[in-house]
């Protein structure tokens, strides 16, 4: 009967683990103290905190769930519904109040993603719902917090089905047009509204000199009209910039314009302007997001150039910078969007991993031929108890690099020096069961230039044949 005994023991262990899993919060303290206790919890712990929407003492829990970075969408929706019920108010009011609480700076990607989520919930409401809240939105547009104003102006435009009244109101206050323009990427599928915005935005760009407003207008223009005319405006901003902020916005905005709409003759001057821009930037700042965007764009523009210019621009860029590789987990498919990439031996590399999927994913780089071993070992590891630990990364010299586990909506960076020894290194997600689909090859070569002159596609470690495509979807790195 030893098995029965073990089962019973296991049962007791599991029970006590479950009891431990709901973090204890002292609710009979000041609201500040409750907030402090909640602030110390990881997202996973916060989700497990006891709560019910029929007891007002749990209000801070719902507020924390609604405004916490990288919180999953269904949890935010639950928190919103609970706050609406508890306060006897509307989602619009709750979301505007939530926007007043989140950091304004958006200096980190997770802060920016947090703002995106809340704005998405506010502006994703049907137009007739927003129309009933028109007064509330108008009040919000006079708030002192820029994020509240951003949400409010966006909501007013959707409610009115016309940007004119909101534009008129915003133009009466210093800096408010920038708030209105920053809501444009969040206007969802309101195509008509976007079309109606492109004329005033273009007019504003011709005359407005304020760097923040110009930057917001440049981004808004690319969202309203991702065509050749907009590409030309963006190219002009990059070539004869009015300042760092508008230029950075233009660099980012070009990524929204499909390659087919790029003006052929302008691609090379813009690519060379980007090389010059990176050169002027001190090396310590070259891995900051605006520079990474510039390098990424430089690489893409180079890809559209004839062979000689392409090799030259890429060589110049690579001499200046760490090589940046962007990889995404493809939602609901359990694959990376990049099957393979090439790096030069001994050179610095930065991988930017984004996870727009609902499941958590990581990226682990392993020695050549180690896909199955790392995947199998990682997949049998228990979930970590320490939220700061790198989950499912096995302790083996086969593992060269690893990100932490990224939750839904998060992104992370991995900085490292490429191995000195050329070869077909593997990368994979080690979350249990994912590696069978979620993997790729990091091809390390002696010289990128030599490889590019005679490219050879690496072998898929599962099919043992060369990869059929590099990037899932379109484009190249
Ligand atoms: Cu995964």
GROMACS .gro file of C-alpha atoms and ligand atoms in nm:
model
  478
    1UNK     CA    1   0.000   0.000   0.000
    2UNK     CA    2   0.289   0.245  -0.025
    3UNK     CA    3   0.129   0.407  -0.328
    4UNK     CA    4  -0.183   0.499  -0.139
    5UNK     CA    5   0.028   0.651   0.133
    6UNK     CA    6   0.223   0.855  -0.125
    7UNK     CA    7  -0.099   0.968  -0.290
    8UNK     CA    8  -0.233   1.085   0.045
    9UNK     CA    9   0.090   1.268   0.118
   10UNK     CA   10   0.083   1.433  -0.224
   11UNK     CA   11  -0.277   1.532  -0.167
   12UNK     CA   12  -0.191   1.704   0.162
   13UNK     CA   13   0.104   1.883   0.000
   14UNK     CA   14  -0.114   2.007  -0.287
   15UNK     CA   15  -0.382   2.125  -0.046
   16UNK     CA   16  -0.140   2.326   0.161
   17UNK     CA   17   0.012   2.470  -0.157
   18UNK     CA   18  -0.335   2.579  -0.268
   19UNK     CA   19  -0.399   2.742   0.067
   20UNK     CA   20  -0.069   2.924   0.047
   21UNK     CA   21  -0.145   3.038  -0.303
   22UNK     CA   22  -0.399   3.309  -0.203
   23UNK     CA   23  -0.179   3.588  -0.064
   24UNK     CA   24  -0.301   3.725   0.270
   25UNK     CA   25  -0.382   4.093   0.265
   26UNK     CA   26  -0.465   4.290   0.581
   27UNK     CA   27  -0.774   4.476   0.463
   28UNK     CA   28  -0.850   4.635   0.802
   29UNK     CA   29  -0.574   4.892   0.757
   30UNK     CA   30  -0.567   5.227   0.582
   31UNK     CA   31  -0.637   5.228   0.205
   32UNK     CA   32  -0.275   5.335   0.160
   33UNK     CA   33  -0.148   5.036   0.353
   34UNK     CA   34  -0.370   4.803   0.148
   35UNK     CA   35  -0.237   4.958  -0.171
   36UNK     CA   36   0.118   4.910  -0.045
   37UNK     CA   37   0.060   4.541   0.028
   38UNK     CA   38  -0.097   4.489  -0.315
   39UNK     CA   39   0.188   4.677  -0.482
   40UNK     CA   40   0.437   4.424  -0.346
   41UNK     CA   41   0.265   4.128  -0.515
   42UNK     CA   42   0.358   3.987  -0.854
   43UNK     CA   43   0.082   3.979  -1.117
   44UNK     CA   44   0.028   3.607  -1.055
   45UNK     CA   45  -0.010   3.666  -0.681
   46UNK     CA   46  -0.234   3.969  -0.731
   47UNK     CA   47  -0.472   3.764  -0.945
   48UNK     CA   48  -0.508   3.513  -0.660
   49UNK     CA   49  -0.602   3.772  -0.394
   50UNK     CA   50  -0.952   3.705  -0.254
   51UNK     CA   51  -1.218   3.949  -0.372
   52UNK     CA   52  -1.588   3.999  -0.435
   53UNK     CA   53  -1.763   4.294  -0.592
   54UNK     CA   54  -2.024   4.299  -0.314
   55UNK     CA   55  -1.781   4.424  -0.047
   56UNK     CA   56  -1.631   4.771  -0.081
   57UNK     CA   57  -1.313   4.673   0.104
   58UNK     CA   58  -1.196   4.488  -0.208
   59UNK     CA   59  -1.210   4.803  -0.422
   60UNK     CA   60  -0.828   4.854  -0.407
   61UNK     CA   61  -0.779   4.498  -0.536
   62UNK     CA   62  -0.990   4.569  -0.842
   63UNK     CA   63  -0.818   4.903  -0.898
   64UNK     CA   64  -0.479   4.731  -0.884
   65UNK     CA   65  -0.596   4.459  -1.125
   66UNK     CA   66  -0.726   4.715  -1.371
   67UNK     CA   67  -0.415   4.933  -1.375
   68UNK     CA   68  -0.133   4.681  -1.324
   69UNK     CA   69   0.127   4.649  -1.604
   70UNK     CA   70   0.102   4.339  -1.826
   71UNK     CA   71  -0.222   4.223  -1.665
   72UNK     CA   72  -0.420   3.981  -1.882
   73UNK     CA   73  -0.720   4.127  -2.063
   74UNK     CA   74  -0.992   3.906  -1.904
   75UNK     CA   75  -0.869   4.005  -1.556
   76UNK     CA   76  -0.882   4.373  -1.647
   77UNK     CA   77  -1.234   4.323  -1.782
   78UNK     CA   78  -1.338   4.154  -1.455
   79UNK     CA   79  -1.192   4.443  -1.254
   80UNK     CA   80  -1.364   4.703  -1.472
   81UNK     CA   81  -1.704   4.534  -1.434
   82UNK     CA   82  -1.657   4.511  -1.056
   83UNK     CA   83  -1.560   4.879  -1.020
   84UNK     CA   84  -1.855   4.987  -1.237
   85UNK     CA   85  -2.088   4.789  -1.010
   86UNK     CA   86  -1.927   4.899  -0.680
   87UNK     CA   87  -1.920   5.268  -0.770
   88UNK     CA   88  -2.257   5.265  -0.949
   89UNK     CA   89  -2.093   5.437  -1.245
   90UNK     CA   90  -1.997   5.380  -1.611
   91UNK     CA   91  -1.695   5.207  -1.769
   92UNK     CA   92  -1.598   5.541  -1.926
   93UNK     CA   93  -1.568   5.710  -1.587
   94UNK     CA   94  -1.377   5.418  -1.435
   95UNK     CA   95  -1.133   5.402  -1.727
   96UNK     CA   96  -1.069   5.778  -1.730
   97UNK     CA   97  -0.999   5.760  -1.356
   98UNK     CA   98  -0.767   5.461  -1.417
   99UNK     CA   99  -0.575   5.658  -1.680
  100UNK     CA  100  -0.515   5.929  -1.419
  101UNK     CA  101  -0.335   5.670  -1.203
  102UNK     CA  102  -0.088   5.512  -1.447
  103UNK     CA  103   0.259   5.660  -1.512
  104UNK     CA  104   0.262   5.926  -1.785
  105UNK     CA  105   0.619   5.893  -1.901
  106UNK     CA  106   0.575   5.572  -2.104
  107UNK     CA  107   0.951   5.546  -2.096
  108UNK     CA  108   0.940   5.170  -2.059
  109UNK     CA  109   0.767   4.940  -2.299
  110UNK     CA  110   0.555   4.785  -2.026
  111UNK     CA  111   0.426   5.128  -1.920
  112UNK     CA  112   0.342   5.210  -2.280
  113UNK     CA  113   0.167   4.874  -2.320
  114UNK     CA  114  -0.029   4.941  -2.003
  115UNK     CA  115  -0.151   5.274  -2.142
  116UNK     CA  116  -0.237   5.098  -2.470
  117UNK     CA  117  -0.451   4.842  -2.287
  118UNK     CA  118  -0.651   5.100  -2.091
  119UNK     CA  119  -0.700   5.325  -2.394
  120UNK     CA  120  -0.801   5.018  -2.594
  121UNK     CA  121  -1.071   4.936  -2.338
  122UNK     CA  122  -1.199   5.294  -2.330
  123UNK     CA  123  -1.197   5.360  -2.704
  124UNK     CA  124  -1.301   5.008  -2.795
  125UNK     CA  125  -1.651   5.080  -2.659
  126UNK     CA  126  -1.926   5.115  -2.922
  127UNK     CA  127  -1.976   5.470  -3.055
  128UNK     CA  128  -2.331   5.495  -2.915
  129UNK     CA  129  -2.206   5.402  -2.566
  130UNK     CA  130  -1.943   5.677  -2.591
  131UNK     CA  131  -2.208   5.916  -2.722
  132UNK     CA  132  -2.407   5.870  -2.400
  133UNK     CA  133  -2.088   5.964  -2.212
  134UNK     CA  134  -2.015   6.272  -2.424
  135UNK     CA  135  -2.042   6.506  -2.121
  136UNK     CA  136  -1.807   6.289  -1.913
  137UNK     CA  137  -1.558   6.283  -2.200
  138UNK     CA  138  -1.576   6.661  -2.244
  139UNK     CA  139  -1.499   6.699  -1.872
  140UNK     CA  140  -1.210   6.454  -1.909
  141UNK     CA  141  -1.061   6.663  -2.189
  142UNK     CA  142  -1.007   6.941  -1.933
  143UNK     CA  143  -0.827   6.712  -1.686
  144UNK     CA  144  -0.476   6.793  -1.571
  145UNK     CA  145  -0.345   6.444  -1.659
  146UNK     CA  146  -0.238   6.419  -2.026
  147UNK     CA  147  -0.341   6.052  -2.047
  148UNK     CA  148  -0.695   6.133  -1.934
  149UNK     CA  149  -0.711   6.406  -2.197
  150UNK     CA  150  -0.582   6.160  -2.459
  151UNK     CA  151  -0.858   5.913  -2.380
  152UNK     CA  152  -1.121   6.185  -2.358
  153UNK     CA  153  -1.041   6.345  -2.696
  154UNK     CA  154  -1.030   6.003  -2.861
  155UNK     CA  155  -1.367   5.917  -2.711
  156UNK     CA  156  -1.517   6.249  -2.822
  157UNK     CA  157  -1.407   6.190  -3.181
  158UNK     CA  158  -1.560   5.840  -3.186
  159UNK     CA  159  -1.880   5.963  -3.015
  160UNK     CA  160  -1.919   6.245  -3.269
  161UNK     CA  161  -1.817   6.029  -3.569
  162UNK     CA  162  -1.627   6.341  -3.672
  163UNK     CA  163  -1.298   6.482  -3.541
  164UNK     CA  164  -1.395   6.849  -3.591
  165UNK     CA  165  -1.565   6.933  -3.256
  166UNK     CA  166  -1.288   6.766  -3.050
  167UNK     CA  167  -1.018   6.926  -3.267
  168UNK     CA  168  -1.183   7.265  -3.219
  169UNK     CA  169  -1.193   7.217  -2.840
  170UNK     CA  170  -0.831   7.094  -2.825
  171UNK     CA  171  -0.695   7.383  -3.032
  172UNK     CA  172  -0.812   7.628  -2.764
  173UNK     CA  173  -0.564   7.489  -2.508
  174UNK     CA  174  -0.186   7.474  -2.524
  175UNK     CA  175  -0.059   7.123  -2.587
  176UNK     CA  176  -0.405   6.965  -2.614
  177UNK     CA  177  -0.379   6.895  -2.987
  178UNK     CA  178  -0.085   6.667  -2.906
  179UNK     CA  179  -0.310   6.473  -2.665
  180UNK     CA  180  -0.581   6.443  -2.930
  181UNK     CA  181  -0.327   6.328  -3.191
  182UNK     CA  182  -0.180   6.068  -2.954
  183UNK     CA  183  -0.524   5.905  -2.932
  184UNK     CA  184  -0.533   5.843  -3.308
  185UNK     CA  185  -0.348   5.506  -3.299
  186UNK     CA  186  -0.621   5.386  -3.059
  187UNK     CA  187  -0.922   5.479  -3.272
  188UNK     CA  188  -0.966   5.119  -3.381
  189UNK     CA  189  -1.135   5.046  -3.710
  190UNK     CA  190  -1.301   5.389  -3.739
  191UNK     CA  191  -1.171   5.428  -4.097
  192UNK     CA  192  -1.393   5.724  -4.182
  193UNK     CA  193  -1.276   5.910  -3.876
  194UNK     CA  194  -0.915   5.848  -3.969
  195UNK     CA  195  -0.971   5.967  -4.325
  196UNK     CA  196  -1.130   6.286  -4.190
  197UNK     CA  197  -0.822   6.346  -3.975
  198UNK     CA  198  -0.556   6.337  -4.246
  199UNK     CA  199  -0.634   6.688  -4.384
  200UNK     CA  200  -0.612   6.877  -4.052
  201UNK     CA  201  -0.307   6.673  -3.948
  202UNK     CA  202  -0.125   6.754  -4.272
  203UNK     CA  203  -0.215   7.123  -4.233
  204UNK     CA  204  -0.091   7.124  -3.875
  205UNK     CA  205   0.242   6.967  -3.979
  206UNK     CA  206   0.296   7.246  -4.232
  207UNK     CA  207   0.281   7.519  -3.969
  208UNK     CA  208   0.321   7.386  -3.613
  209UNK     CA  209   0.673   7.407  -3.469
  210UNK     CA  210   0.619   7.254  -3.123
  211UNK     CA  211   0.831   6.931  -3.118
  212UNK     CA  212   0.584   6.729  -2.906
  213UNK     CA  213   0.286   6.825  -3.122
  214UNK     CA  214   0.480   6.762  -3.444
  215UNK     CA  215   0.589   6.420  -3.321
  216UNK     CA  216   0.229   6.329  -3.231
  217UNK     CA  217   0.106   6.458  -3.569
  218UNK     CA  218   0.365   6.253  -3.759
  219UNK     CA  219   0.258   5.933  -3.584
  220UNK     CA  220  -0.110   6.018  -3.633
  221UNK     CA  221  -0.057   6.083  -4.003
  222UNK     CA  222   0.098   5.740  -4.058
  223UNK     CA  223  -0.198   5.581  -3.878
  224UNK     CA  224  -0.456   5.778  -4.076
  225UNK     CA  225  -0.300   5.737  -4.419
  226UNK     CA  226  -0.018   5.483  -4.460
  227UNK     CA  227   0.051   5.576  -4.825
  228UNK     CA  228   0.319   5.723  -5.052
  229UNK     CA  229   0.232   6.085  -4.969
  230UNK     CA  230   0.282   6.010  -4.601
  231UNK     CA  231   0.607   5.824  -4.673
  232UNK     CA  232   0.735   6.141  -4.843
  233UNK     CA  233   0.640   6.355  -4.540
  234UNK     CA  234   0.818   6.111  -4.308
  235UNK     CA  235   1.124   6.094  -4.534
  236UNK     CA  236   1.145   6.475  -4.536
  237UNK     CA  237   1.128   6.479  -4.156
  238UNK     CA  238   1.414   6.227  -4.134
  239UNK     CA  239   1.627   6.409  -4.394
  240UNK     CA  240   1.576   6.766  -4.268
  241UNK     CA  241   1.465   6.712  -3.916
  242UNK     CA  242   1.306   6.982  -3.705
  243UNK     CA  243   1.429   6.805  -3.389
  244UNK     CA  244   1.502   6.474  -3.220
  245UNK     CA  245   1.145   6.406  -3.111
  246UNK     CA  246   0.972   6.453  -3.448
  247UNK     CA  247   1.254   6.266  -3.622
  248UNK     CA  248   1.223   5.971  -3.384
  249UNK     CA  249   0.846   5.970  -3.448
  250UNK     CA  250   0.906   5.972  -3.825
  251UNK     CA  251   1.150   5.680  -3.800
  252UNK     CA  252   0.896   5.479  -3.606
  253UNK     CA  253   0.609   5.581  -3.833
  254UNK     CA  254   0.780   5.460  -4.153
  255UNK     CA  255   0.735   5.108  -4.015
  256UNK     CA  256   0.358   5.158  -4.056
  257UNK     CA  257   0.390   5.226  -4.430
  258UNK     CA  258   0.389   4.915  -4.650
  259UNK     CA  259   0.707   4.874  -4.851
  260UNK     CA  260   0.505   4.893  -5.175
  261UNK     CA  261   0.420   5.258  -5.091
  262UNK     CA  262   0.783   5.367  -5.038
  263UNK     CA  263   0.913   5.620  -5.292
  264UNK     CA  264   1.196   5.431  -5.465
  265UNK     CA  265   1.430   5.728  -5.518
  266UNK     CA  266   1.407   5.835  -5.153
  267UNK     CA  267   1.497   5.502  -4.993
  268UNK     CA  268   1.874   5.536  -5.028
  269UNK     CA  269   1.906   5.896  -4.897
  270UNK     CA  270   1.684   5.805  -4.600
  271UNK     CA  271   1.887   5.491  -4.531
  272UNK     CA  272   2.210   5.694  -4.539
  273UNK     CA  273   2.056   5.965  -4.317
  274UNK     CA  274   1.980   5.692  -4.065
  275UNK     CA  275   2.340   5.569  -4.077
  276UNK     CA  276   2.453   5.929  -4.008
  277UNK     CA  277   2.201   5.962  -3.727
  278UNK     CA  278   2.328   5.647  -3.554
  279UNK     CA  279   2.688   5.762  -3.604
  280UNK     CA  280   2.615   6.092  -3.426
  281UNK     CA  281   2.463   5.908  -3.129
  282UNK     CA  282   2.703   5.813  -2.848
  283UNK     CA  283   2.741   5.433  -2.838
  284UNK     CA  284   2.587   5.402  -2.490
  285UNK     CA  285   2.259   5.542  -2.628
  286UNK     CA  286   2.254   5.322  -2.934
  287UNK     CA  287   2.049   5.049  -2.768
  288UNK     CA  288   1.781   5.294  -2.647
  289UNK     CA  289   1.440   5.238  -2.812
  290UNK     CA  290   1.456   5.533  -3.058
  291UNK     CA  291   1.794   5.413  -3.188
  292UNK     CA  292   1.675   5.055  -3.209
  293UNK     CA  293   1.384   5.175  -3.419
  294UNK     CA  294   1.628   5.366  -3.642
  295UNK     CA  295   1.860   5.067  -3.685
  296UNK     CA  296   1.566   4.841  -3.759
  297UNK     CA  297   1.439   5.085  -4.021
  298UNK     CA  298   1.789   5.124  -4.170
  299UNK     CA  299   1.811   4.747  -4.212
  300UNK     CA  300   1.466   4.733  -4.373
  301UNK     CA  301   1.538   5.021  -4.609
  302UNK     CA  302   1.868   4.859  -4.704
  303UNK     CA  303   1.678   4.544  -4.793
  304UNK     CA  304   1.489   4.740  -5.061
  305UNK     CA  305   1.808   4.876  -5.223
  306UNK     CA  306   2.009   4.732  -5.514
  307UNK     CA  307   2.282   4.487  -5.406
  308UNK     CA  308   2.579   4.726  -5.385
  309UNK     CA  309   2.403   4.998  -5.189
  310UNK     CA  310   2.238   4.735  -4.971
  311UNK     CA  311   2.569   4.577  -4.871
  312UNK     CA  312   2.723   4.918  -4.810
  313UNK     CA  313   2.442   5.053  -4.590
  314UNK     CA  314   2.423   4.729  -4.392
  315UNK     CA  315   2.800   4.719  -4.343
  316UNK     CA  316   2.801   5.080  -4.221
  317UNK     CA  317   2.512   5.017  -3.983
  318UNK     CA  318   2.659   4.698  -3.847
  319UNK     CA  319   2.997   4.859  -3.787
  320UNK     CA  320   2.817   5.109  -3.562
  321UNK     CA  321   2.568   4.911  -3.369
  322UNK     CA  322   2.469   4.603  -3.186
  323UNK     CA  323   2.267   4.381  -3.415
  324UNK     CA  324   1.901   4.396  -3.324
  325UNK     CA  325   1.675   4.101  -3.395
  326UNK     CA  326   1.302   4.131  -3.333
  327UNK     CA  327   1.107   3.815  -3.265
  328UNK     CA  328   0.739   3.775  -3.177
  329UNK     CA  329   0.536   3.488  -3.045
  330UNK     CA  330   0.256   3.450  -3.302
  331UNK     CA  331  -0.078   3.464  -3.116
  332UNK     CA  332  -0.262   3.133  -3.088
  333UNK     CA  333  -0.014   2.944  -3.307
  334UNK     CA  334   0.261   2.853  -3.062
  335UNK     CA  335   0.536   2.955  -3.305
  336UNK     CA  336   0.790   3.236  -3.330
  337UNK     CA  337   0.743   3.470  -3.626
  338UNK     CA  338   1.112   3.426  -3.714
  339UNK     CA  339   1.242   3.084  -3.816
  340UNK     CA  340   1.609   3.182  -3.838
  341UNK     CA  341   1.849   3.475  -3.830
  342UNK     CA  342   2.217   3.535  -3.894
  343UNK     CA  343   2.469   3.700  -3.662
  344UNK     CA  344   2.841   3.751  -3.680
  345UNK     CA  345   3.062   3.553  -3.440
  346UNK     CA  346   3.181   3.754  -3.141
  347UNK     CA  347   2.961   4.059  -3.217
  348UNK     CA  348   2.706   4.211  -2.977
  349UNK     CA  349   2.344   4.111  -3.040
  350UNK     CA  350   2.017   4.228  -2.890
  351UNK     CA  351   1.706   4.017  -2.926
  352UNK     CA  352   1.378   4.198  -2.869
  353UNK     CA  353   1.115   3.939  -2.789
  354UNK     CA  354   0.750   4.044  -2.791
  355UNK     CA  355   0.467   3.828  -2.664
  356UNK     CA  356   0.127   3.945  -2.793
  357UNK     CA  357  -0.007   3.592  -2.730
  358UNK     CA  358  -0.233   3.498  -2.436
  359UNK     CA  359   0.014   3.229  -2.320
  360UNK     CA  360   0.349   3.295  -2.152
  361UNK     CA  361   0.662   3.236  -2.363
  362UNK     CA  362   1.037   3.270  -2.330
  363UNK     CA  363   1.334   3.241  -2.562
  364UNK     CA  364   1.632   3.023  -2.479
  365UNK     CA  365   1.941   3.000  -2.698
  366UNK     CA  366   2.119   2.664  -2.702
  367UNK     CA  367   2.425   2.498  -2.850
  368UNK     CA  368   2.395   2.345  -3.199
  369UNK     CA  369   2.189   2.024  -3.191
  370UNK     CA  370   2.049   2.082  -2.841
  371UNK     CA  371   1.685   2.162  -2.928
  372UNK     CA  372   1.527   1.840  -2.805
  373UNK     CA  373   1.742   1.806  -2.494
  374UNK     CA  374   1.681   2.161  -2.371
  375UNK     CA  375   1.311   2.147  -2.465
  376UNK     CA  376   1.256   1.817  -2.285
  377UNK     CA  377   1.452   1.914  -1.974
  378UNK     CA  378   1.287   2.256  -1.948
  379UNK     CA  379   0.940   2.109  -1.996
  380UNK     CA  380   0.972   1.871  -1.702
  381UNK     CA  381   1.073   2.144  -1.454
  382UNK     CA  382   0.815   2.243  -1.192
  383UNK     CA  383   0.671   2.596  -1.207
  384UNK     CA  384   0.905   2.829  -1.020
  385UNK     CA  385   0.816   2.953  -0.673
  386UNK     CA  386   1.021   3.270  -0.704
  387UNK     CA  387   0.846   3.512  -0.944
  388UNK     CA  388   1.183   3.666  -1.034
  389UNK     CA  389   1.335   3.330  -1.139
  390UNK     CA  390   1.377   3.242  -1.503
  391UNK     CA  391   1.111   2.975  -1.534
  392UNK     CA  392   1.166   2.644  -1.718
  393UNK     CA  393   1.529   2.717  -1.807
  394UNK     CA  394   1.726   2.398  -1.733
  395UNK     CA  395   2.065   2.409  -1.561
  396UNK     CA  396   2.288   2.281  -1.840
  397UNK     CA  397   2.591   2.416  -2.024
  398UNK     CA  398   2.390   2.363  -2.345
  399UNK     CA  399   2.189   2.674  -2.257
  400UNK     CA  400   2.378   2.985  -2.364
  401UNK     CA  401   2.121   3.260  -2.306
  402UNK     CA  402   1.764   3.287  -2.182
  403UNK     CA  403   1.498   3.551  -2.134
  404UNK     CA  404   1.257   3.536  -1.841
  405UNK     CA  405   0.907   3.407  -1.906
  406UNK     CA  406   0.708   3.686  -2.072
  407UNK     CA  407   0.341   3.710  -1.987
  408UNK     CA  408   0.068   3.811  -2.230
  409UNK     CA  409   0.141   4.154  -2.375
  410UNK     CA  410   0.493   4.180  -2.236
  411UNK     CA  411   0.819   4.219  -2.421
  412UNK     CA  412   1.177   4.178  -2.316
  413UNK     CA  413   1.531   4.222  -2.439
  414UNK     CA  414   1.825   3.985  -2.439
  415UNK     CA  415   2.172   4.137  -2.478
  416UNK     CA  416   2.466   3.908  -2.546
  417UNK     CA  417   2.776   3.855  -2.752
  418UNK     CA  418   2.733   3.602  -3.032
  419UNK     CA  419   2.934   3.281  -2.979
  420UNK     CA  420   3.288   3.290  -3.115
  421UNK     CA  421   3.238   2.958  -3.290
  422UNK     CA  422   3.028   2.960  -3.609
  423UNK     CA  423   2.742   2.712  -3.627
  424UNK     CA  424   2.368   2.656  -3.632
  425UNK     CA  425   2.268   2.741  -3.275
  426UNK     CA  426   1.906   2.681  -3.174
  427UNK     CA  427   1.649   2.896  -2.998
  428UNK     CA  428   1.329   2.775  -2.843
  429UNK     CA  429   1.052   2.846  -2.595
  430UNK     CA  430   1.096   2.612  -2.297
  431UNK     CA  431   0.746   2.657  -2.154
  432UNK     CA  432   0.627   2.293  -2.119
  433UNK     CA  433   0.532   2.147  -2.457
  434UNK     CA  434   0.608   2.456  -2.665
  435UNK     CA  435   0.951   2.362  -2.804
  436UNK     CA  436   0.816   2.113  -3.058
  437UNK     CA  437   0.678   2.407  -3.259
  438UNK     CA  438   0.836   2.711  -3.104
  439UNK     CA  439   1.197   2.705  -3.217
  440UNK     CA  440   1.439   2.846  -3.471
  441UNK     CA  441   1.805   2.867  -3.567
  442UNK     CA  442   2.056   3.141  -3.487
  443UNK     CA  443   2.313   3.101  -3.761
  444UNK     CA  444   2.652   3.227  -3.639
  445UNK     CA  445   2.891   3.307  -3.924
  446UNK     CA  446   3.253   3.418  -3.940
  447UNK     CA  447   3.165   3.722  -4.154
  448UNK     CA  448   2.817   3.855  -4.225
  449UNK     CA  449   2.939   4.019  -4.541
  450UNK     CA  450   3.084   3.698  -4.679
  451UNK     CA  451   2.766   3.513  -4.587
  452UNK     CA  452   2.548   3.774  -4.756
  453UNK     CA  453   2.750   3.751  -5.073
  454UNK     CA  454   2.666   3.380  -5.077
  455UNK     CA  455   2.375   3.319  -4.840
  456UNK     CA  456   2.298   2.965  -4.725
  457UNK     CA  457   1.973   2.891  -4.539
  458UNK     CA  458   2.024   2.690  -4.217
  459UNK     CA  459   1.873   2.346  -4.160
  460UNK     CA  460   1.547   2.308  -3.967
  461UNK     CA  461   1.650   2.079  -3.676
  462UNK     CA  462   1.314   1.897  -3.688
  463UNK     CA  463   1.263   1.838  -4.061
  464UNK     CA  464   1.639   1.821  -4.131
  465UNK     CA  465   1.576   2.031  -4.444
  466UNK     CA  466   1.659   2.399  -4.504
  467UNK     CA  467   1.389   2.632  -4.364
  468UNK     CA  468   1.132   2.716  -4.633
  469UNK     CA  469   1.072   3.073  -4.506
  470UNK     CA  470   1.258   3.305  -4.273
  471UNK     CA  471   0.978   3.519  -4.134
  472UNK     CA  472   0.624   3.396  -4.086
  473UNK     CA  473   0.402   3.648  -4.264
  474UNK     CA  474   0.611   3.888  -4.472
  475UNK     CA  475   0.924   4.099  -4.481
  476UNK     CA  476   1.277   4.020  -4.373
  477UNK     CA  477   1.492   4.126  -4.081
  478LIG    CU1  478   0.609   2.929  -2.555
   0.00000   0.00000   0.00000
